[in-house]
Coordinates of C-alpha atoms in Angstrom, one line a residue:
M43 CA -18.9 2.8 22.7
S44 CA -20.9 0.0 21.2
G45 CA -23.8 -1.3 23.2
K46 CA -23.4 -4.9 22.0
K47 CA -22.6 -7.5 24.7
F48 CA -19.5 -9.6 23.9
T49 CA -18.9 -13.0 25.5
T50 CA -16.6 -16.0 25.1
T51 CA -17.9 -19.3 23.9
S52 CA -18.4 -20.2 27.6
G53 CA -20.6 -17.2 28.1
I54 CA -18.1 -15.1 30.0
E55 CA -18.6 -11.4 29.3
I56 CA -15.8 -9.5 27.8
K57 CA -15.4 -5.9 28.7
E58 CA -14.7 -3.4 26.0
V59 CA -11.5 -2.1 27.5
Y60 CA -9.3 -3.4 30.3
T61 CA -7.3 -0.7 32.3
E62 CA -6.2 -2.7 35.3
P63 CA -3.6 -3.8 36.2
S64 CA -1.6 -2.9 33.1
G65 CA -0.3 0.3 34.6
M66 CA -0.8 2.2 31.3
N67 CA -2.4 5.7 31.6
E68 CA -3.7 5.9 28.1
L69 CA -6.7 4.4 26.5
P70 CA -7.4 3.4 22.9
G71 CA -8.4 6.4 20.8
E72 CA -6.3 8.8 22.9
F73 CA -3.0 10.4 22.1
P74 CA -0.4 9.0 21.3
F75 CA -2.7 6.1 20.1
T76 CA -0.4 3.3 21.0
R77 CA -3.4 1.1 21.8
G78 CA -5.3 1.9 18.6
I79 CA -6.8 4.9 16.8
Q80 CA -10.4 4.2 17.7
K81 CA -12.0 3.7 21.2
D82 CA -13.8 0.5 20.2
M83 CA -11.6 -0.7 17.3
Y84 CA -13.1 -4.0 15.8
R85 CA -16.0 -4.0 18.2
G86 CA -17.5 -1.2 16.1
K87 CA -16.6 -2.9 12.7
P88 CA -13.9 -5.2 11.4
W89 CA -10.9 -4.0 9.4
T90 CA -11.4 -3.7 5.6
M91 CA -10.7 -7.0 4.0
R92 CA -8.9 -6.1 0.8
Q93 CA -7.6 -8.5 -1.8
Y94 CA -4.8 -7.3 -4.1
A95 CA -5.6 -8.2 -7.7
G96 CA -4.8 -7.2 -11.2
F97 CA -3.3 -9.2 -14.1
S98 CA -3.4 -9.5 -17.8
T99 CA -6.1 -7.3 -19.4
A100 CA -8.6 -5.0 -17.8
E101 CA -11.3 -7.5 -18.8
E102 CA -9.6 -10.4 -17.0
S103 CA -9.0 -8.3 -13.8
N104 CA -12.6 -7.2 -13.9
K105 CA -13.7 -10.8 -13.7
R106 CA -11.5 -11.4 -10.6
Y107 CA -12.8 -8.2 -8.9
H108 CA -16.4 -9.4 -9.3
Y109 CA -15.4 -12.8 -8.0
L110 CA -13.7 -11.3 -4.9
L111 CA -16.6 -8.9 -4.2
S112 CA -19.0 -11.9 -4.4
Q113 CA -16.8 -13.7 -1.8
G114 CA -17.1 -10.9 0.7
T115 CA -14.1 -8.6 -0.1
M116 CA -14.9 -5.1 1.3
G117 CA -12.4 -3.2 -0.8
L118 CA -10.4 -3.6 -4.0
S119 CA -6.7 -3.2 -4.3
V120 CA -5.3 -2.8 -7.8
A121 CA -2.0 -4.2 -9.0
F122 CA -0.6 -2.5 -12.2
D123 CA 1.9 -4.1 -14.6
L124 CA 5.4 -2.7 -14.8
P125 CA 5.0 -0.7 -18.0
T126 CA 2.0 1.1 -16.4
Q127 CA 4.0 1.7 -13.2
I128 CA 6.9 3.4 -15.1
G129 CA 4.9 5.4 -17.6
Y130 CA 5.1 3.3 -20.8
D131 CA 2.2 2.3 -23.0
S132 CA 1.9 -1.4 -23.9
D133 CA 3.1 -0.7 -27.5
N134 CA 6.4 0.9 -26.3
A135 CA 9.5 -1.2 -27.0
M136 CA 10.3 -0.9 -23.2
A137 CA 7.1 -2.8 -22.4
E138 CA 7.9 -6.0 -24.3
G139 CA 7.7 -9.1 -22.2
E140 CA 6.1 -7.3 -19.2
V141 CA 2.6 -6.4 -20.3
G142 CA 0.0 -7.7 -17.9
K143 CA 2.5 -9.8 -16.0
V144 CA 2.7 -8.5 -12.4
G145 CA -0.5 -6.5 -12.7
V146 CA -3.1 -5.1 -15.1
A147 CA -2.1 -3.1 -18.1
I148 CA -3.8 0.3 -18.1
D149 CA -3.0 2.5 -21.1
S150 CA -6.0 4.8 -21.2
L151 CA -9.3 5.9 -19.6
K152 CA -10.9 3.2 -21.8
D153 CA -9.0 0.5 -20.0
M154 CA -10.0 2.0 -16.6
E155 CA -13.7 1.8 -17.7
V156 CA -13.3 -1.9 -18.6
L157 CA -11.4 -2.6 -15.3
F158 CA -14.4 -1.4 -13.2
D159 CA -17.2 -2.4 -15.5
G160 CA -20.3 -3.1 -13.4
I161 CA -18.7 -1.7 -10.2
R162 CA -19.9 1.6 -8.9
L163 CA -16.9 3.5 -7.6
Q164 CA -18.9 5.5 -5.1
D165 CA -20.0 2.2 -3.4
I166 CA -16.5 0.7 -2.8
T167 CA -13.1 1.8 -1.6
T168 CA -10.2 1.2 -4.0
S169 CA -6.5 1.1 -3.2
M170 CA -4.2 1.6 -6.1
T171 CA -0.6 0.5 -5.8
I172 CA 0.9 3.1 -8.1
N173 CA 3.7 5.6 -7.5
A174 CA 5.5 7.4 -10.3
T175 CA 2.3 7.5 -12.5
A176 CA -0.1 7.9 -9.5
P177 CA -1.4 11.3 -10.6
I178 CA -2.3 9.8 -14.0
L179 CA -4.0 6.7 -12.7
L180 CA -5.9 8.7 -10.1
A181 CA -7.0 11.2 -12.8
M182 CA -8.4 8.2 -14.8
Y183 CA -10.2 6.9 -11.7
I184 CA -11.7 10.4 -11.1
A185 CA -12.7 10.7 -14.7
L186 CA -14.5 7.3 -14.6
A187 CA -16.3 8.3 -11.4
K188 CA -17.5 11.5 -13.1
K189 CA -18.8 9.4 -16.0
Q190 CA -20.7 7.2 -13.5
G191 CA -22.2 10.3 -12.0
A192 CA -20.5 9.8 -8.7
D193 CA -20.3 12.5 -6.0
L194 CA -16.6 13.1 -6.0
K195 CA -16.9 14.4 -2.4
Q196 CA -17.9 10.9 -1.4
L197 CA -15.3 9.0 -3.5
S198 CA -12.9 7.1 -1.1
G199 CA -9.8 5.0 -1.5
T200 CA -6.1 5.3 -1.5
V201 CA -3.3 5.9 -4.1
Q202 CA 0.1 4.8 -2.9
N203 CA 1.9 7.8 -4.4
D204 CA 5.0 7.1 -2.3
I205 CA 8.0 7.8 -4.5
L206 CA 10.7 8.0 -1.8
K207 CA 10.6 4.2 -1.1
E208 CA 10.9 3.6 -4.9
Y209 CA 14.3 5.3 -4.8
A210 CA 15.3 3.4 -1.6
A211 CA 13.9 -0.1 -2.2
R212 CA 11.8 -0.8 -5.3
G213 CA 13.0 1.1 -8.4
T214 CA 9.8 2.1 -10.3
Y215 CA 10.6 5.8 -10.3
I216 CA 10.6 8.0 -13.5
Y217 CA 11.5 11.6 -12.6
P218 CA 14.2 13.1 -10.3
P219 CA 13.2 13.5 -6.6
A220 CA 12.3 17.2 -6.7
P221 CA 9.7 17.1 -9.5
S222 CA 8.5 13.8 -8.1
M223 CA 7.8 15.4 -4.7
R224 CA 6.0 18.3 -6.6
L225 CA 3.7 15.8 -8.2
I226 CA 2.9 14.2 -4.8
T227 CA 2.1 17.5 -3.2
D228 CA 0.0 18.5 -6.2
V229 CA -2.1 15.4 -5.5
F230 CA -2.4 16.4 -1.8
E231 CA -3.6 19.9 -2.7
Y232 CA -6.0 18.9 -5.5
C233 CA -7.7 16.1 -3.5
S234 CA -8.1 18.2 -0.4
K235 CA -10.4 20.4 -2.5
E236 CA -11.9 18.1 -5.0
V237 CA -11.9 14.6 -3.5
P238 CA -11.7 15.2 0.2
K239 CA -12.2 11.6 1.4
W240 CA -9.4 10.2 -0.8
N241 CA -6.2 9.1 1.0
T242 CA -3.6 10.9 -1.1
I243 CA -0.6 8.8 -0.1
S244 CA 0.1 5.4 1.4
I245 CA 3.5 5.7 2.9
S246 CA 4.9 2.3 2.3
G247 CA 7.1 0.3 4.5
Y248 CA 6.0 -2.9 2.7
H249 CA 8.5 -2.7 -0.1
I250 CA 11.3 -1.6 2.3
R251 CA 10.7 -4.8 4.1
E252 CA 10.5 -6.9 1.0
A253 CA 13.8 -5.5 -0.1
G254 CA 15.4 -7.1 3.0
S255 CA 15.1 -4.5 5.9
T256 CA 14.6 -5.5 9.5
A257 CA 11.3 -4.6 11.4
V258 CA 13.1 -1.6 13.0
Q259 CA 14.4 -0.3 9.6
E260 CA 10.9 -0.7 8.1
L261 CA 9.5 1.4 10.9
A262 CA 12.2 4.0 10.9
F263 CA 12.6 4.5 7.1
T264 CA 8.8 4.6 6.6
L265 CA 8.3 7.2 9.2
A266 CA 11.3 9.2 8.0
N267 CA 9.7 9.2 4.5
G268 CA 6.4 10.3 6.0
K269 CA 8.1 13.2 7.8
A270 CA 9.6 14.3 4.4
Y271 CA 6.1 14.4 2.9
L272 CA 4.8 16.4 5.8
N273 CA 7.6 18.9 5.4
A274 CA 7.1 19.1 1.6
A275 CA 3.3 19.8 2.1
I276 CA 3.9 22.4 4.8
E277 CA 6.4 24.2 2.5
K278 CA 3.8 24.2 -0.2
G279 CA 1.5 26.1 2.3
L280 CA -0.9 23.3 3.0
D281 CA -2.5 23.0 6.5
I282 CA -1.2 19.9 8.3
N283 CA -4.5 19.6 10.2
V284 CA -6.2 19.1 6.9
F285 CA -3.8 17.1 4.6
A286 CA -2.4 14.9 7.4
K287 CA -5.8 13.4 7.9
R288 CA -5.6 11.9 4.3
L289 CA -2.2 10.3 4.8
S290 CA -2.2 6.5 5.3
F291 CA 0.6 4.0 5.8
F292 CA 1.2 0.5 4.3
F293 CA 3.2 -2.0 6.4
N294 CA 4.4 -5.5 5.9
C295 CA 3.8 -8.2 8.5
H296 CA 6.4 -11.0 8.8
N297 CA 6.8 -14.1 10.9
N298 CA 8.1 -12.8 14.2
F299 CA 4.7 -12.6 15.8
F300 CA 5.3 -10.3 18.8
E301 CA 7.8 -8.1 17.1
E302 CA 5.4 -7.3 14.3
I303 CA 2.6 -6.3 16.8
A304 CA 5.0 -4.1 18.8
K305 CA 6.1 -2.5 15.5
F306 CA 2.5 -1.4 14.7
R307 CA 2.0 -0.1 18.3
A308 CA 5.3 1.8 18.2
A309 CA 4.5 3.3 14.7
R310 CA 1.3 4.9 16.0
R311 CA 3.0 6.4 19.0
M312 CA 5.9 7.8 17.0
W313 CA 3.8 9.2 14.2
A314 CA 1.5 11.0 16.8
H315 CA 4.6 12.8 18.2
I316 CA 6.1 13.5 14.7
T317 CA 2.8 15.2 13.6
K318 CA 2.4 17.1 16.9
D319 CA 5.9 18.4 16.7
L320 CA 5.3 19.7 13.2
G321 CA 2.2 21.6 14.3
A322 CA -0.8 19.2 14.1
T323 CA -3.3 20.0 16.8
D324 CA -6.3 18.0 15.5
P325 CA -6.2 14.4 16.8
G326 CA -7.4 13.2 13.4
A327 CA -4.2 14.6 11.9
Q328 CA -2.1 12.9 14.5
K329 CA -3.4 9.4 14.0
L330 CA -1.5 6.8 12.0
R331 CA -3.9 4.8 9.8
F332 CA -2.4 1.8 8.1
H333 CA -3.0 -1.1 5.7
T334 CA -1.1 -4.3 6.1
Q335 CA -0.1 -7.0 3.7
T336 CA 1.3 -10.3 4.8
G337 CA 5.0 -10.8 3.8
G338 CA 5.5 -11.8 0.2
S339 CA 9.1 -12.5 0.8
T340 CA 8.3 -15.0 3.5
L341 CA 6.4 -17.2 1.1
T342 CA 8.3 -20.3 0.0
A343 CA 8.1 -22.1 -3.3
Q344 CA 9.0 -25.3 -1.4
Q345 CA 6.0 -26.9 0.2
P346 CA 3.7 -24.0 -0.7
M347 CA 0.8 -25.2 1.4
N348 CA 2.9 -24.2 4.5
N349 CA 2.4 -20.6 3.4
I350 CA -1.3 -20.9 4.6
V351 CA 0.0 -21.2 8.2
R352 CA 2.5 -18.3 7.7
V353 CA -0.1 -16.0 6.3
S354 CA -2.6 -16.9 9.1
N355 CA 0.0 -16.0 11.8
Q356 CA 1.0 -12.8 10.0
A357 CA -2.7 -11.8 9.6
L358 CA -3.4 -12.4 13.2
A359 CA -0.4 -10.2 14.2
A360 CA -1.7 -7.4 12.0
V361 CA -5.1 -7.6 13.6
L362 CA -3.6 -7.7 17.1
G363 CA -1.5 -4.7 16.1
G364 CA -4.6 -2.7 15.1
T365 CA -4.5 -2.5 11.3
Q366 CA -7.3 -0.6 9.5
S367 CA -7.3 -2.9 6.4
L368 CA -5.6 -6.1 5.5
H369 CA -4.5 -8.1 2.4
T370 CA -3.6 -11.8 2.9
N371 CA -1.3 -13.4 0.3
G372 CA -2.2 -16.5 -1.6
Y373 CA -0.2 -19.7 -0.6
D374 CA 1.0 -20.1 -4.2
E375 CA 2.4 -16.6 -4.8
A376 CA 6.0 -17.7 -4.5
L377 CA 5.3 -19.6 -7.8
S378 CA 3.0 -17.3 -9.7
L379 CA 0.1 -14.8 -9.4
P380 CA -2.5 -16.3 -7.0
T381 CA -4.9 -18.8 -8.4
E382 CA -8.6 -18.3 -7.7
M383 CA -8.5 -21.0 -5.0
A384 CA -5.5 -19.5 -3.2
A385 CA -7.2 -16.0 -3.3
K386 CA -10.3 -17.5 -1.7
I387 CA -8.4 -19.3 1.1
A388 CA -6.5 -16.0 1.8
L389 CA -9.8 -14.1 2.2
R390 CA -11.3 -16.9 4.3
T391 CA -8.3 -16.6 6.6
Q392 CA -9.2 -13.1 7.4
Q393 CA -12.9 -14.0 7.9
I394 CA -12.1 -16.8 10.3
I395 CA -9.9 -14.5 12.4
A396 CA -12.6 -11.8 12.4
F397 CA -15.6 -14.0 13.2
E398 CA -14.4 -17.2 14.9
T399 CA -11.3 -16.5 17.1
G400 CA -12.7 -13.8 19.6
V401 CA -9.5 -11.7 19.2
T402 CA -11.6 -8.7 18.1
D403 CA -13.9 -8.7 21.2
T404 CA -11.7 -6.4 23.2
V405 CA -9.4 -3.5 22.2
D406 CA -5.6 -4.1 22.2
P407 CA -5.8 -7.4 24.2
L408 CA -2.0 -7.6 24.5
A409 CA -1.6 -4.2 26.3
G410 CA -0.2 -4.6 29.7
S411 CA 1.9 -7.6 28.8
Y412 CA 5.3 -6.9 30.2
F413 CA 6.9 -8.4 27.1
M414 CA 4.7 -6.4 24.7
E415 CA 5.2 -3.1 26.4
A416 CA 9.0 -3.6 26.7
L417 CA 9.3 -4.7 23.0
T418 CA 7.2 -1.7 21.8
E419 CA 9.6 0.6 23.7
K420 CA 12.7 -1.2 22.4
L421 CA 11.5 -0.9 18.7
Q422 CA 10.6 2.8 19.2
Q423 CA 14.1 3.6 20.6
A424 CA 16.0 1.7 17.9
A425 CA 13.8 3.3 15.1
Q426 CA 14.3 6.8 16.6
Q427 CA 18.1 6.4 16.4
Y428 CA 17.7 5.9 12.7
I429 CA 15.4 8.8 12.3
D430 CA 17.7 11.1 14.2
K431 CA 20.6 10.1 11.9
I432 CA 18.4 10.7 8.8
D433 CA 17.3 14.1 10.2
A434 CA 21.0 15.0 10.7
M435 CA 21.6 14.3 7.0
G436 CA 18.8 16.7 6.1
G437 CA 15.9 14.3 5.9
A438 CA 14.9 11.3 3.9
V439 CA 15.4 12.8 0.4
K440 CA 19.0 13.6 1.3
A441 CA 19.6 10.2 2.9
I442 CA 18.3 8.5 -0.2
E443 CA 20.5 10.7 -2.5
Q444 CA 23.5 9.7 -0.3
D445 CA 22.5 6.0 -0.6
Y446 CA 22.4 5.7 3.2
I447 CA 19.0 4.0 3.4
Q448 CA 19.7 1.7 0.4
R449 CA 23.0 0.6 2.0
E450 CA 21.4 -0.2 5.3
I451 CA 18.7 -2.3 3.7
A452 CA 21.2 -4.2 1.5
R453 CA 23.3 -4.9 4.6
S454 CA 20.4 -6.4 6.5
S455 CA 19.2 -8.4 3.5
Y456 CA 22.6 -9.9 3.1
E457 CA 22.9 -10.8 6.8
Y458 CA 19.4 -12.4 6.8
Q459 CA 20.2 -14.6 3.7
T460 CA 23.5 -15.6 5.2
E461 CA 21.8 -16.8 8.4
I462 CA 19.4 -19.0 6.3
E463 CA 22.3 -20.5 4.3
K464 CA 24.2 -21.3 7.4
G465 CA 21.2 -22.8 9.0
E466 CA 21.2 -20.3 11.8
R467 CA 17.7 -19.2 10.9
I468 CA 15.2 -22.1 10.2
I469 CA 12.8 -21.8 7.3
V470 CA 10.6 -24.8 7.4
G471 CA 10.7 -26.7 4.1
V472 CA 13.7 -24.7 2.8
N473 CA 16.6 -25.5 5.1
K474 CA 14.9 -27.9 7.5
Y475 CA 12.1 -30.5 7.2
T476 CA 12.7 -30.6 3.5
E477 CA 11.0 -33.0 1.1
E478 CA 11.7 -34.1 -2.5
E479 CA 9.8 -31.5 -4.5
Q480 CA 7.2 -32.3 -7.1
A481 CA 6.3 -30.0 -10.0
A482 CA 3.8 -27.4 -8.9
Q483 CA 0.2 -27.9 -10.0
N484 CA -2.3 -25.3 -11.1
V485 CA 0.2 -22.5 -11.5
F486 CA -1.4 -19.3 -12.8
R487 CA 0.3 -18.0 -16.0
V488 CA -0.3 -14.9 -18.0
D489 CA -0.3 -15.3 -21.8
D490 CA 2.2 -13.2 -23.8
S491 CA -0.5 -12.5 -26.4
I492 CA -1.9 -9.8 -24.0
R493 CA 0.6 -7.2 -25.4
R494 CA -0.8 -7.8 -28.9
T495 CA -4.4 -7.2 -27.5
Q496 CA -3.3 -4.0 -25.8
I497 CA -1.5 -2.8 -29.0
E498 CA -4.7 -3.3 -31.0
K499 CA -6.7 -1.4 -28.4
L500 CA -4.2 1.5 -28.6
K501 CA -4.4 1.6 -32.4
K502 CA -8.2 1.8 -32.3
L503 CA -8.1 4.5 -29.6
R504 CA -5.7 6.7 -31.5
A505 CA -7.7 6.3 -34.7
E506 CA -11.0 7.2 -33.1
R507 CA -10.2 10.0 -30.7
D508 CA -9.9 13.8 -31.4
N509 CA -6.2 13.9 -31.9
P510 CA -5.9 17.8 -32.1
A511 CA -7.7 18.0 -28.8
V512 CA -5.3 15.5 -27.3
Q513 CA -2.3 17.4 -28.6
Q514 CA -3.7 20.7 -27.2
A515 CA -4.3 19.1 -23.8
L516 CA -0.7 17.7 -23.7
Q517 CA 0.7 21.1 -24.7
Q518 CA -1.1 22.8 -21.9
L519 CA 0.1 20.1 -19.5
Q520 CA 3.7 20.7 -20.7
E521 CA 3.4 24.5 -20.1
A522 CA 1.9 23.9 -16.6
A523 CA 4.8 21.6 -15.8
R524 CA 7.3 24.3 -16.8
G525 CA 5.4 26.8 -14.6
G526 CA 4.3 26.4 -11.1
E527 CA 0.7 25.3 -11.6
N528 CA -0.9 22.3 -9.9
L529 CA -0.7 19.6 -12.6
M530 CA -3.7 17.4 -11.5
P531 CA -6.4 19.5 -13.4
H532 CA -4.2 19.4 -16.6
I533 CA -3.6 15.6 -16.3
L534 CA -7.4 15.1 -15.8
V535 CA -8.2 17.1 -19.0
A536 CA -5.7 15.1 -21.0
V537 CA -7.1 11.8 -19.6
E538 CA -10.7 12.8 -20.5
H539 CA -9.5 13.6 -24.0
S540 CA -8.2 10.0 -24.3
A541 CA -4.5 10.8 -24.0
T542 CA -2.7 7.6 -23.0
L543 CA -0.7 7.1 -19.9
G544 CA 2.6 6.9 -21.9
E545 CA 1.8 10.2 -23.7
I546 CA 1.2 12.0 -20.4
A547 CA 4.3 10.5 -18.8
D548 CA 6.4 11.4 -21.8
T549 CA 5.1 15.0 -21.7
L550 CA 6.3 15.3 -18.1
R551 CA 9.6 13.5 -19.0
S552 CA 10.2 16.3 -21.6
V553 CA 10.2 18.8 -18.8
F554 CA 11.5 17.0 -15.7
G555 CA 13.8 14.5 -17.3
E556 CA 14.4 11.0 -16.1
Y557 CA 16.3 9.9 -12.9

């Protein structure tokens, strides 16, 4: 319990926790953690304010990172371009037209060094939104940390590494489900020994929601995927009381204010019971920790300044729901990557909520609200029905292979869009309170010449590196992939010898095939 005294602007003292007359028996920090995973929540310290960034070349992204850090960002969140996400180097024919567009192009350890130039990895937390190639990007990050002389035992951050939602909602998978799950559990096992503070997976509901799911579906499908990862790790012989502490979640936050808060509360409660039922006895392994990003699909290209209000409401819901870290979208992201001004306003939104509104002064301020408690219960019941159905199919992997989850998301997405088109659901500036639109000003564009820059870098790298050593490292990786060895040490060796991301991904393709 923090000793600091908290008051309203009128000088009225605010207690740390209110237990009467809510009728709830549990307290924050206690199983099943409905009211939050810490006893004092934001009274101890605020959530981590992350800003998702990455575009063009590593040099350009590095400038944006330094800018965000100078503005008070507490953690970096890296966006990678599509070729990087699906295991193609920038000079691959499949990469044409996409290099540096939706994130930064990372082809080799050299690019990773430039990306974090002047930033000590041991002093920050980094979240990397990467899935199919997560082991490769994580290996590059670890290799860079080693070069900086960092203590790997103190290195902290998150790698998304959630392949199941890629099959269900997003599409940037490479390998079939079975070898993909092997790669994920290899990361679990390796990091538990070598990088123990690293969060080895961020089980993502965000993209499920962006694909058109409801809040209940986001909750259900995300936890069902999480359950599949728990079972896969247990089958590998890992201790749930150890590896479950390094799992985190990544949720979306949309516009229905109270439903979103109830979703986060229900998620904590449900995950606590899921982990306990699978054998977790350590409270640290039963806690659901999560990052939130405001809803990208809720942003409108029409009247984009309205998005500042949407993002503010969503961010406030995430905070009232007890998020551990938060990214707020730029108001112009329906048009392009966020401009510097939009990124600054997004960050300032979080800072205003944290330091000016008073909502952080007491823990779980909405607990005891008849509406909130009933809504939390309703979301849990509806999500549990989905999870029971998925369990009956044999789990999330089987449900994805049978297209069940994909069909459910598609149905909800269609119904939502139909409601908008019929005017049954109002979107301000889109189907009501519309204005004659003017051309957008100050839109951020990424130059197509970036691919040429990356190709030149790759030519130079391949000319200067020890190519026989690279081939030997890739050969050893291929042999390990055919056998049952953990692949992370072999990927790390290949990375440190300057093998490219595409070469490593192709080596694994030669064994696992493509899905």
